[in-house]
C-alpha cells in the first residue's frame, strides 16, 4: 500500500506551478488559463469513463491518476484548496448520500 496522498499531489502541483512553462506541464497548463486546464480535466474524465465501461482495469487506473492530477491543477488555477473540497465531502458524510442529494436546492 502506498503512502502517497492527494495532499502530496497538491503540494507537487503547487511546486511545479512556479516552474517555467517550457519546463513543466503543470506550469504550461496554468499559463494557458483555467479554461484550458478545465478542458483537459474534462478530456481525462471522458477517458476514465471509457476505460470503466470497457472494463480495462489498468487503463482505468492510469486514466484515474490523470483525472486526479488534472482536477488538482484546475483547483490550483481557481485557488481552491484540496482541504476545502475534503471539508465538503466530510460534511456530506454526516447523512446518507440519498438524503444529502434530496436536501440540495433544485
GROMACS .gro file of C-alpha atoms in nm:
model
  106
    1UNK     CA    1   0.000   0.000   0.000
    2UNK     CA    2   0.135   0.341  -0.094
    3UNK     CA    3   0.155   0.628   0.149
    4UNK     CA    4   0.122   0.883  -0.134
    5UNK     CA    5  -0.179   1.108  -0.079
    6UNK     CA    6  -0.378   1.367  -0.270
    7UNK     CA    7  -0.223   1.623  -0.033
    8UNK     CA    8   0.119   1.510  -0.161
    9UNK     CA    9  -0.001   1.559  -0.518
   10UNK     CA   10  -0.144   1.900  -0.433
   11UNK     CA   11   0.195   2.003  -0.295
   12UNK     CA   12   0.374   1.879  -0.609
   13UNK     CA   13   0.128   2.067  -0.832
   14UNK     CA   14   0.193   2.385  -0.630
   15UNK     CA   15   0.571   2.339  -0.660
   16UNK     CA   16   0.559   2.273  -1.033
   17UNK     CA   17   0.323   2.566  -1.091
   18UNK     CA   18   0.611   2.802  -1.020
   19UNK     CA   19   0.840   2.645  -1.282
   20UNK     CA   20   0.880   2.798  -1.628
   21UNK     CA   21   0.605   2.670  -1.862
   22UNK     CA   22   0.862   2.525  -2.101
   23UNK     CA   23   0.991   2.303  -1.817
   24UNK     CA   24   0.666   2.186  -1.655
   25UNK     CA   25   0.337   2.051  -1.790
   26UNK     CA   26   0.167   2.187  -1.477
   27UNK     CA   27   0.307   2.536  -1.532
   28UNK     CA   28   0.219   2.517  -1.903
   29UNK     CA   29  -0.144   2.426  -1.826
   30UNK     CA   30  -0.174   2.701  -1.568
   31UNK     CA   31  -0.016   2.957  -1.801
   32UNK     CA   32  -0.278   2.871  -2.064
   33UNK     CA   33  -0.551   2.967  -1.817
   34UNK     CA   34  -0.817   2.793  -1.613
   35UNK     CA   35  -1.028   2.721  -1.919
   36UNK     CA   36  -0.751   2.512  -2.079
   37UNK     CA   37  -0.690   2.323  -1.755
   38UNK     CA   38  -1.064   2.258  -1.721
   39UNK     CA   39  -1.084   2.134  -2.080
   40UNK     CA   40  -0.803   1.889  -2.010
   41UNK     CA   41  -0.983   1.776  -1.693
   42UNK     CA   42  -1.293   1.705  -1.900
   43UNK     CA   43  -1.094   1.506  -2.154
   44UNK     CA   44  -0.941   1.295  -1.877
   45UNK     CA   45  -1.284   1.237  -1.720
   46UNK     CA   46  -1.417   1.105  -2.052
   47UNK     CA   47  -1.113   0.878  -2.090
   48UNK     CA   48  -1.169   0.740  -1.738
   49UNK     CA   49  -1.535   0.673  -1.819
   50UNK     CA   50  -1.441   0.491  -2.139
   51UNK     CA   51  -1.189   0.276  -1.953
   52UNK     CA   52  -1.451   0.193  -1.688
   53UNK     CA   53  -1.710   0.097  -1.950
   54UNK     CA   54  -1.456  -0.119  -2.134
   55UNK     CA   55  -1.365  -0.289  -1.807
   56UNK     CA   56  -0.996  -0.222  -1.865
   57UNK     CA   57  -0.860  -0.212  -1.510
   58UNK     CA   58  -0.507  -0.095  -1.595
   59UNK     CA   59  -0.636   0.178  -1.825
   60UNK     CA   60  -0.888   0.288  -1.562
   61UNK     CA   61  -0.610   0.317  -1.304
   62UNK     CA   62  -0.395   0.523  -1.542
   63UNK     CA   63  -0.681   0.748  -1.652
   64UNK     CA   64  -0.797   0.795  -1.292
   65UNK     CA   65  -0.447   0.911  -1.199
   66UNK     CA   66  -0.458   1.160  -1.488
   67UNK     CA   67  -0.805   1.273  -1.378
   68UNK     CA   68  -0.700   1.336  -1.017
   69UNK     CA   69  -0.388   1.524  -1.129
   70UNK     CA   70  -0.583   1.746  -1.368
   71UNK     CA   71  -0.850   1.810  -1.104
   72UNK     CA   72  -0.581   1.940  -0.869
   73UNK     CA   73  -0.443   2.160  -1.147
   74UNK     CA   74  -0.790   2.309  -1.201
   75UNK     CA   75  -0.831   2.364  -0.828
   76UNK     CA   76  -0.493   2.540  -0.824
   77UNK     CA   77  -0.594   2.752  -1.124
   78UNK     CA   78  -0.905   2.867  -0.937
   79UNK     CA   79  -0.730   2.899  -0.599
   80UNK     CA   80  -0.936   2.626  -0.434
   81UNK     CA   81  -0.755   2.424  -0.169
   82UNK     CA   82  -0.796   2.049  -0.156
   83UNK     CA   83  -0.886   2.082   0.212
   84UNK     CA   84  -1.195   2.282   0.110
   85UNK     CA   85  -1.309   2.001  -0.118
   86UNK     CA   86  -1.238   1.743   0.151
   87UNK     CA   87  -1.433   1.951   0.404
   88UNK     CA   88  -1.730   1.948   0.168
   89UNK     CA   89  -1.704   1.570   0.136
   90UNK     CA   90  -1.675   1.532   0.512
   91UNK     CA   91  -1.987   1.744   0.565
   92UNK     CA   92  -2.177   1.528   0.320
   93UNK     CA   93  -2.093   1.209   0.508
   94UNK     CA   94  -2.299   1.322   0.807
   95UNK     CA   95  -2.604   1.170   0.634
   96UNK     CA   96  -2.669   0.918   0.361
   97UNK     CA   97  -2.598   1.013   0.003
   98UNK     CA   98  -2.966   0.985  -0.084
   99UNK     CA   99  -3.069   1.219   0.200
  100UNK     CA  100  -2.791   1.463   0.112
  101UNK     CA  101  -2.895   1.472  -0.253
  102UNK     CA  102  -3.262   1.520  -0.164
  103UNK     CA  103  -3.173   1.821   0.053
  104UNK     CA  104  -2.990   2.004  -0.227
  105UNK     CA  105  -3.170   2.301  -0.383
  106UNK     CA  106  -3.306   2.222  -0.726
   0.00000   0.00000   0.00000
